[in-house]
Coordinates of C-alpha atoms in Angstrom, one line a residue:
M1 CA 0.1 -0.3 0.4
S2 CA 1.6 3.3 -1.2
H3 CA 0.3 6.3 0.5
F4 CA 1.0 8.3 -2.9
D5 CA -1.1 6.2 -4.9
T6 CA -4.6 7.8 -5.7
I7 CA -7.4 6.5 -3.5
V8 CA -11.3 5.6 -4.3
A9 CA -14.5 5.0 -1.7
P10 CA -18.0 5.4 -0.7
I11 CA -17.6 7.6 2.5
T12 CA -21.2 7.3 3.2
G13 CA -21.8 3.2 2.7
L14 CA -23.9 1.0 0.3
A15 CA -27.0 0.9 1.8
N16 CA -29.7 2.5 -0.3
A17 CA -30.3 5.6 0.6
A18 CA -31.4 8.7 -2.0
V19 CA -27.6 9.4 -1.9
A20 CA -24.1 8.6 -1.5
I21 CA -20.8 11.0 -1.9
V22 CA -17.8 8.8 -3.7
R23 CA -14.5 10.4 -2.7
V24 CA -11.2 10.2 -5.1
S25 CA -8.1 11.0 -2.8
G26 CA -5.0 11.9 -4.2
P27 CA -2.6 13.7 -6.3
D28 CA -4.3 12.6 -9.6
A29 CA -6.9 12.8 -8.3
W30 CA -8.4 15.3 -10.7
H31 CA -7.9 14.1 -14.0
I32 CA -10.2 11.1 -12.8
A33 CA -12.7 13.1 -12.5
Q34 CA -12.6 14.6 -15.5
T35 CA -11.9 10.7 -17.1
V36 CA -15.1 9.6 -15.4
F37 CA -17.6 12.2 -15.2
G38 CA -18.6 15.2 -18.1
P39 CA -18.8 18.2 -18.4
W40 CA -15.4 18.4 -16.6
P41 CA -14.6 22.2 -16.1
E42 CA -10.8 23.2 -17.7
S43 CA -10.4 25.1 -14.9
P44 CA -12.7 24.0 -11.9
T45 CA -13.2 26.2 -9.4
P46 CA -12.3 23.9 -5.7
R47 CA -14.9 23.5 -3.7
A48 CA -17.6 24.3 -5.8
A49 CA -20.1 21.8 -6.9
H50 CA -20.2 20.9 -10.7
F51 CA -23.1 19.4 -12.5
G52 CA -22.8 16.4 -14.8
T53 CA -23.2 13.0 -15.9
F54 CA -21.4 9.9 -14.9
A55 CA -20.0 7.4 -16.6
H56 CA -22.4 4.8 -16.3
G57 CA -24.9 7.4 -16.9
D58 CA -25.9 8.7 -13.8
E59 CA -26.3 12.3 -12.5
G60 CA -24.6 13.7 -10.0
F61 CA -22.4 16.9 -9.0
A62 CA -18.9 16.8 -8.4
L63 CA -17.1 18.4 -5.7
P64 CA -13.8 19.7 -6.0
F65 CA -11.2 20.0 -3.4
E66 CA -7.3 21.3 -4.2
E67 CA -4.7 20.6 -2.4
G68 CA -4.0 21.3 1.1
R69 CA -7.9 22.4 1.5
S70 CA -9.0 19.2 1.7
Y71 CA -10.1 16.6 3.8
T72 CA -6.7 14.2 3.4
G73 CA -5.1 17.3 3.0
E74 CA -4.5 16.2 -0.8
Q75 CA -6.7 16.5 -4.3
T76 CA -9.7 15.6 -4.0
V77 CA -13.1 14.9 -5.4
E78 CA -16.0 14.4 -3.7
F79 CA -19.1 13.0 -6.0
S80 CA -22.6 12.9 -4.8
I81 CA -24.5 10.2 -6.5
H82 CA -28.3 8.6 -6.3
G83 CA -27.9 5.9 -3.5
S84 CA -28.4 2.8 -5.3
P85 CA -25.6 0.4 -4.9
A86 CA -25.9 -0.8 -8.4
S87 CA -24.7 2.8 -9.2
V88 CA -21.6 4.3 -6.0
L89 CA -20.3 1.1 -7.5
A90 CA -20.3 1.2 -11.2
L91 CA -18.4 5.2 -10.4
C92 CA -15.9 3.2 -8.1
Q93 CA -14.7 0.8 -11.0
A94 CA -14.2 3.3 -12.6
C95 CA -12.4 4.9 -10.8
L96 CA -10.7 1.2 -10.6
A97 CA -10.4 1.4 -14.0
A98 CA -9.5 5.2 -14.9
G99 CA -6.2 4.3 -12.2
A100 CA -7.9 4.7 -9.0
R101 CA -7.0 2.4 -6.0
R102 CA -9.4 0.6 -3.8
A103 CA -8.8 2.9 -0.1
E104 CA -8.1 0.7 2.4
P105 CA -10.4 0.9 6.0
G106 CA -9.3 5.0 7.3
E107 CA -7.3 5.2 4.5
F108 CA -8.9 8.1 4.3
T109 CA -8.2 9.4 7.9
Q110 CA -4.5 8.2 7.8
R111 CA -3.4 10.1 4.8
A112 CA -5.1 13.3 7.0
F113 CA -2.5 12.5 10.2
L114 CA 0.6 11.6 7.7
N115 CA -0.5 15.4 5.6
G116 CA -0.5 16.9 9.8
R117 CA -4.6 18.1 8.9
I118 CA -4.7 16.6 12.3
D119 CA -3.4 14.6 15.1
L120 CA -3.1 11.1 16.5
S121 CA -5.7 11.2 19.0
Q122 CA -8.1 13.5 16.4
A123 CA -7.8 11.2 14.7
E124 CA -9.0 8.9 17.4
G125 CA -12.8 11.5 18.0
V126 CA -13.3 11.1 14.2
R127 CA -13.8 7.1 14.8
D128 CA -15.7 7.4 18.5
T129 CA -17.9 10.6 16.5
I130 CA -18.7 7.4 13.8
E131 CA -19.2 5.3 16.3
A132 CA -21.1 7.6 18.8
E133 CA -25.0 6.7 20.1
T134 CA -25.5 9.2 23.4
Q135 CA -24.4 12.9 23.3
S136 CA -22.7 12.4 25.5
Q137 CA -20.3 9.9 23.4
L138 CA -20.8 12.8 20.4
R139 CA -19.4 15.7 22.7
L140 CA -16.6 13.7 23.9
A141 CA -16.3 12.4 20.4
R142 CA -16.3 16.3 19.4
L143 CA -13.5 17.6 22.1
H144 CA -11.1 14.5 20.9
R145 CA -11.9 15.7 17.0
E146 CA -10.6 19.7 18.3
G147 CA -8.0 19.2 20.0
A148 CA -9.0 19.6 23.9
L149 CA -6.5 15.9 24.4
R150 CA -4.0 17.2 21.8
N151 CA -3.1 20.9 23.0
R152 CA -3.0 19.2 27.0
V153 CA -0.7 16.9 26.5
R154 CA 1.4 18.5 24.2
A155 CA 1.6 21.4 26.4
I156 CA 2.8 18.3 29.6
R157 CA 5.2 17.5 27.6
E158 CA 6.4 21.4 25.6
R159 CA 7.3 21.3 29.4
V160 CA 8.7 18.3 30.3
L161 CA 11.1 19.0 27.1
G162 CA 11.7 22.2 28.7
V163 CA 13.0 20.8 31.9
Q164 CA 15.3 18.2 29.4
A165 CA 17.0 21.4 27.4
S166 CA 18.1 22.9 30.8
I167 CA 19.6 19.7 31.9
E168 CA 21.2 18.9 28.2
A169 CA 22.6 22.8 28.7
S170 CA 23.7 22.7 31.9
V171 CA 26.0 19.7 31.2
D172 CA 26.8 21.0 27.3
F173 CA 27.3 24.6 27.7
S174 CA 28.3 24.5 32.1
D175 CA 30.3 28.0 32.0
E176 CA 27.4 29.8 30.4
V177 CA 23.9 28.3 31.9
G178 CA 26.2 27.4 35.1
E179 CA 24.5 24.6 36.9
L180 CA 21.8 23.7 37.0
D181 CA 18.8 25.1 39.0
K182 CA 17.2 21.7 41.2
P183 CA 14.5 23.3 43.4
E184 CA 13.4 24.8 40.2
A185 CA 13.8 21.7 37.8
L186 CA 11.5 19.6 40.6
A187 CA 8.9 22.7 40.8
A188 CA 8.2 21.8 37.1
L189 CA 8.1 17.9 37.0
A190 CA 6.4 17.6 40.3
Q191 CA 4.0 19.9 38.2
V192 CA 4.2 17.8 35.1
A193 CA 3.8 14.4 37.2
R194 CA 0.3 16.4 38.7
N195 CA -1.0 17.8 34.4
V196 CA -0.4 13.4 33.9
E197 CA -2.0 11.8 36.5
E198 CA -5.4 14.9 36.3
L199 CA -5.1 13.2 33.2
A200 CA -4.9 9.6 33.6
A201 CA -8.1 9.9 36.1
T202 CA -10.0 10.6 33.0
A203 CA -10.2 6.5 32.1
E204 CA -12.6 5.2 33.9
T205 CA -14.9 7.7 32.6
G206 CA -13.9 7.6 29.0
R207 CA -13.8 4.3 29.0
I208 CA -17.9 4.5 30.4
L209 CA -18.3 7.1 28.3
R210 CA -16.6 5.1 24.5
H211 CA -18.4 1.4 26.1
G212 CA -20.7 2.2 28.1
L213 CA -21.3 2.0 31.9
R214 CA -22.7 -1.3 32.5
V215 CA -25.3 -1.7 35.3
A216 CA -26.4 -5.0 37.4
I217 CA -30.3 -4.9 38.7
V218 CA -30.6 -7.6 41.1
G219 CA -32.9 -8.2 43.6
R220 CA -35.4 -10.9 45.0
P221 CA -37.4 -13.1 43.0
N222 CA -40.1 -11.1 42.2
A223 CA -39.0 -7.7 43.2
G224 CA -40.0 -6.2 39.6
K225 CA -36.3 -6.6 38.0
S226 CA -36.8 -7.6 34.5
S227 CA -40.6 -4.7 35.0
L228 CA -37.8 -2.5 35.2
L229 CA -34.8 -2.9 33.1
N230 CA -38.4 -3.1 30.0
A231 CA -39.8 0.8 30.9
L232 CA -35.2 1.8 31.0
L233 CA -35.8 0.4 27.3
G234 CA -38.9 1.1 27.1
T235 CA -39.6 -2.3 25.1
D236 CA -40.8 -5.4 26.8
R237 CA -37.7 -7.0 26.1
A238 CA -37.4 -9.1 29.8
I239 CA -40.1 -11.7 30.3
V240 CA -42.2 -10.9 34.0
T241 CA -44.4 -13.1 34.7
D242 CA -45.5 -14.0 39.1
V243 CA -43.6 -17.3 38.7
P244 CA -40.5 -16.5 40.7
G245 CA -37.7 -17.5 39.3
T246 CA -39.0 -16.6 36.2
T247 CA -35.4 -15.4 35.1
R248 CA -32.7 -18.5 34.6
D249 CA -29.9 -16.1 32.8
F250 CA -28.7 -13.3 32.6
L251 CA -29.5 -10.6 29.8
E252 CA -28.2 -7.7 28.6
E253 CA -29.0 -4.7 26.9
R254 CA -27.8 -1.7 25.8
A255 CA -29.5 2.0 26.1
D256 CA -29.1 5.6 26.3
L257 CA -29.9 6.9 29.8
G258 CA -29.9 10.3 30.0
G259 CA -27.4 10.9 27.0
I260 CA -25.1 7.9 29.7
P261 CA -24.3 5.3 27.6
C262 CA -25.4 1.6 29.5
V263 CA -25.5 -2.2 29.0
L264 CA -28.1 -3.1 31.5
T265 CA -27.4 -6.9 33.0
D266 CA -30.8 -8.7 34.0
T267 CA -30.6 -11.2 36.3
A268 CA -31.5 -14.4 38.3
G269 CA -33.4 -13.4 41.2
L270 CA -31.1 -13.9 44.6
R271 CA -33.2 -16.6 46.7
E272 CA -31.4 -20.3 47.6
T273 CA -32.7 -22.7 45.6
D274 CA -32.7 -26.8 44.6
D275 CA -32.9 -26.4 40.4
P276 CA -29.8 -25.9 39.6
V277 CA -30.6 -24.6 36.6
E278 CA -32.2 -21.8 38.5
A279 CA -29.3 -21.3 41.0
L280 CA -26.4 -21.5 37.6
G281 CA -28.6 -18.5 37.3
V282 CA -27.8 -17.2 41.0
E283 CA -24.0 -17.3 41.1
R284 CA -23.9 -15.3 37.4
A285 CA -26.3 -12.7 38.8
R286 CA -23.4 -12.2 41.5
N287 CA -21.4 -12.1 38.8
A288 CA -22.7 -9.6 37.3
A289 CA -22.6 -7.9 40.5
A290 CA -19.6 -8.3 41.3
A291 CA -18.0 -7.3 37.5
A292 CA -20.7 -4.3 37.2
D293 CA -20.2 -0.6 37.1
R294 CA -23.1 -0.3 39.3
V295 CA -25.5 -2.4 41.2
W296 CA -29.1 -1.2 41.5
Y297 CA -30.7 -3.4 44.0
V298 CA -33.5 -4.8 42.9
A299 CA -36.4 -4.7 47.2
D300 CA -40.8 -5.5 46.7
A301 CA -41.9 -1.7 48.4
S302 CA -45.3 -3.0 49.5
L303 CA -43.2 -6.0 50.6
G304 CA -40.6 -3.6 52.7
W305 CA -37.1 -4.4 53.6
T306 CA -37.3 -8.0 54.2
E307 CA -34.7 -10.0 56.0
E308 CA -33.5 -12.1 53.1
D309 CA -32.8 -8.6 51.2
A310 CA -31.1 -7.0 54.3
R311 CA -29.2 -10.7 53.8
Q312 CA -28.9 -10.4 49.9
H313 CA -27.9 -6.8 49.8
A314 CA -24.6 -7.8 52.3
A315 CA -23.8 -10.8 50.8
L316 CA -23.1 -8.7 47.2
D317 CA -20.4 -7.5 49.8
R318 CA -20.6 -4.2 48.1
P319 CA -22.3 -0.6 47.5
C320 CA -25.8 -1.4 45.8
L321 CA -28.0 1.7 45.0
V322 CA -31.3 0.3 46.4
L323 CA -34.0 1.2 44.6
A324 CA -37.8 0.4 46.3
N325 CA -39.8 -0.8 44.1
K326 CA -43.2 -0.5 42.7
C327 CA -43.5 2.8 44.7
D328 CA -47.1 2.6 43.5
L329 CA -47.3 0.3 46.1
A330 CA -46.8 1.7 48.9
P331 CA -45.8 5.6 48.5
N332 CA -43.5 5.4 52.3
A333 CA -41.4 2.0 52.1
G334 CA -39.3 4.0 54.8
F335 CA -35.8 2.2 52.5
G336 CA -34.6 3.2 49.1
R337 CA -34.9 5.0 45.8
P338 CA -39.2 5.1 45.8
V339 CA -39.4 3.6 41.9
S340 CA -42.4 1.8 39.7
A341 CA -41.6 0.8 36.9
T342 CA -44.7 0.6 36.6
T343 CA -46.2 4.0 36.2
G344 CA -42.7 5.7 35.2
A345 CA -42.8 7.3 39.3
G346 CA -39.4 8.1 39.7
L347 CA -36.7 6.5 36.7
S348 CA -35.6 9.7 35.5
D349 CA -34.8 10.6 38.9
L350 CA -32.6 7.1 38.6
I351 CA -31.5 8.1 35.0
A352 CA -30.6 12.0 36.0
T353 CA -28.4 10.4 39.3
L354 CA -26.5 8.0 36.8
A355 CA -24.7 11.3 34.9
A356 CA -24.3 13.0 38.1
D357 CA -22.3 9.8 39.6
L358 CA -19.9 10.4 37.0
E359 CA -19.7 14.7 37.1
L360 CA -18.9 14.6 34.3
S361 CA -17.0 17.9 32.2
P362 CA -18.3 18.9 28.9
D363 CA -15.1 20.8 27.8
A364 CA -13.0 18.2 29.9
P365 CA -11.5 15.2 27.9
A366 CA -11.5 11.3 28.9
V367 CA -8.6 9.2 28.0
N368 CA -8.8 5.5 26.1
A369 CA -6.7 3.0 26.8
R370 CA -3.8 2.7 24.2
H371 CA -3.1 7.0 25.4
A372 CA -4.2 5.8 29.8
A373 CA -0.7 3.5 28.9
S374 CA 1.5 5.7 27.5
L375 CA 0.1 8.0 30.0
A376 CA 1.4 5.9 32.5
Q377 CA 5.2 4.9 30.9
A378 CA 5.6 9.4 30.6
L379 CA 4.9 9.6 35.0
E380 CA 7.2 6.5 34.9
G381 CA 10.0 8.6 33.2
V382 CA 9.0 12.0 35.4
N383 CA 9.0 9.7 38.7
L384 CA 12.6 8.1 37.4
A385 CA 13.9 12.0 36.8
T386 CA 12.8 13.3 40.0
D387 CA 14.2 10.6 42.0
V388 CA 17.5 11.0 39.9
L389 CA 18.2 14.6 40.9
R390 CA 16.8 14.2 44.7
A391 CA 20.0 11.5 45.0
D392 CA 22.7 14.6 44.0
R393 CA 23.8 11.9 41.5
P394 CA 25.2 12.8 38.1
T395 CA 22.1 15.5 36.6
D396 CA 22.7 13.8 32.4
L397 CA 20.9 10.3 34.0
A398 CA 17.5 12.5 34.6
S399 CA 17.7 12.9 30.9
V400 CA 16.9 9.2 30.1
G401 CA 13.6 9.3 31.8
L402 CA 12.9 12.1 30.6
Q403 CA 13.7 11.3 27.2
Q404 CA 10.6 7.8 27.9
A405 CA 7.9 10.8 29.4
S406 CA 8.3 12.6 26.1
S407 CA 8.4 9.7 23.7
A408 CA 5.2 8.5 25.5
L409 CA 3.9 11.9 25.2
G410 CA 4.3 12.0 21.7
A411 CA 2.7 9.3 21.5
I412 CA -0.9 10.4 22.1
T413 CA -0.7 12.4 19.3
G414 CA 1.0 10.1 17.7
E415 CA 4.8 13.1 17.0
T416 CA 6.7 10.1 18.4
A417 CA 3.8 7.0 17.2
D418 CA 5.6 3.7 15.5
A419 CA 4.2 3.1 11.8
D420 CA 2.9 -0.2 13.1
L421 CA 1.1 1.7 15.8
V422 CA 0.1 3.7 13.0
D423 CA -1.9 1.0 11.1
R424 CA -3.3 -0.5 13.4
L425 CA -5.1 2.6 14.7
F426 CA -6.4 3.4 11.6
A427 CA -7.4 -0.3 10.9
D428 CA -9.3 -0.4 13.2
F429 CA -11.9 2.3 11.3
C430 CA -14.6 1.9 8.7
L431 CA -14.2 1.7 4.9
G432 CA -14.0 4.8 3.4
K433 CA -13.5 7.1 5.9

């Protein structure tokens, strides 16, 4: 695969639609457009739509972009065409016959990175935007696309490089610049460590926003767990009966609750049973609770908080939000948060607690697993340099740790990322992006 080829792909997929867009990007983009589309003007006006006919007979628009002003940074043409798969494929075939190559997954965005249009964290923001299912995911993706993470990482890295430059200058040009001001260098490194730790602390929020907050719904049989799941989903997803032990296995469903992506797990009722199948379901319920980010213990408000509820709740041995379900039958249950899966009472307040509990910031980036790993390496390097300076060892040894920190931070934005990492990252993108 050469990044000097001219590539083509539909950027709106191949599903039936009113309109589709096919992008051609690379040094021969305008020449290929002239071959597959007419009339092609002698001097195309960049970023102005031209109406005409494609080689296979369909009609549509060609939108040319000059080098440096397109999504990829290359000479580009985006064709708007009727969105039938047959028409889109015919146009792509014509472009291939004219000299283009089929784009690899993520190759348009990879070229935008290679041409300096975006950094790696912004590219990941593009991917997160495409995959967003909730408003909170979309907001986080926008922050990364706009460079919020890049700006913070670069500011930290500049401080690291500044300390490293001071150390190297004091070693190589001690007669001119004098000895290193160690208290000043240590203060700068302490600030770097705090900044890195603050950014790394957003990893859990980032994981939840990207992959969903895992909420286990547990409780005794007939407390209304499945009814609560159905009410939150707005559909009869789980079977609900008056027979205790109806739910034998856990059931997982994704849901958008107040903009927060959630994975809700309905579980078997917690009780002692001789039924081996139900016993397995109870065991899985406890495992689901242990693995969840949040646990909702559902109790029947009409029965009150029973000794068995207290025993099963304590056996979970982790923090749980107690929900007094069926509050329409017992509005003064005296325990837990009152909700009703039947009437919907209390559900909006329950959903609102999720966002409040996560303490989401509307303008702060949240790192992903790749970023978190690099931040851990950066902090290790900063601590190594700090230990060297505090131990009054030769100051040039601190440069080893600072080089590690600088390289790790640069990997987040792509400034020091190796080719294999870049290729792996963009291979996860969808075709056409």
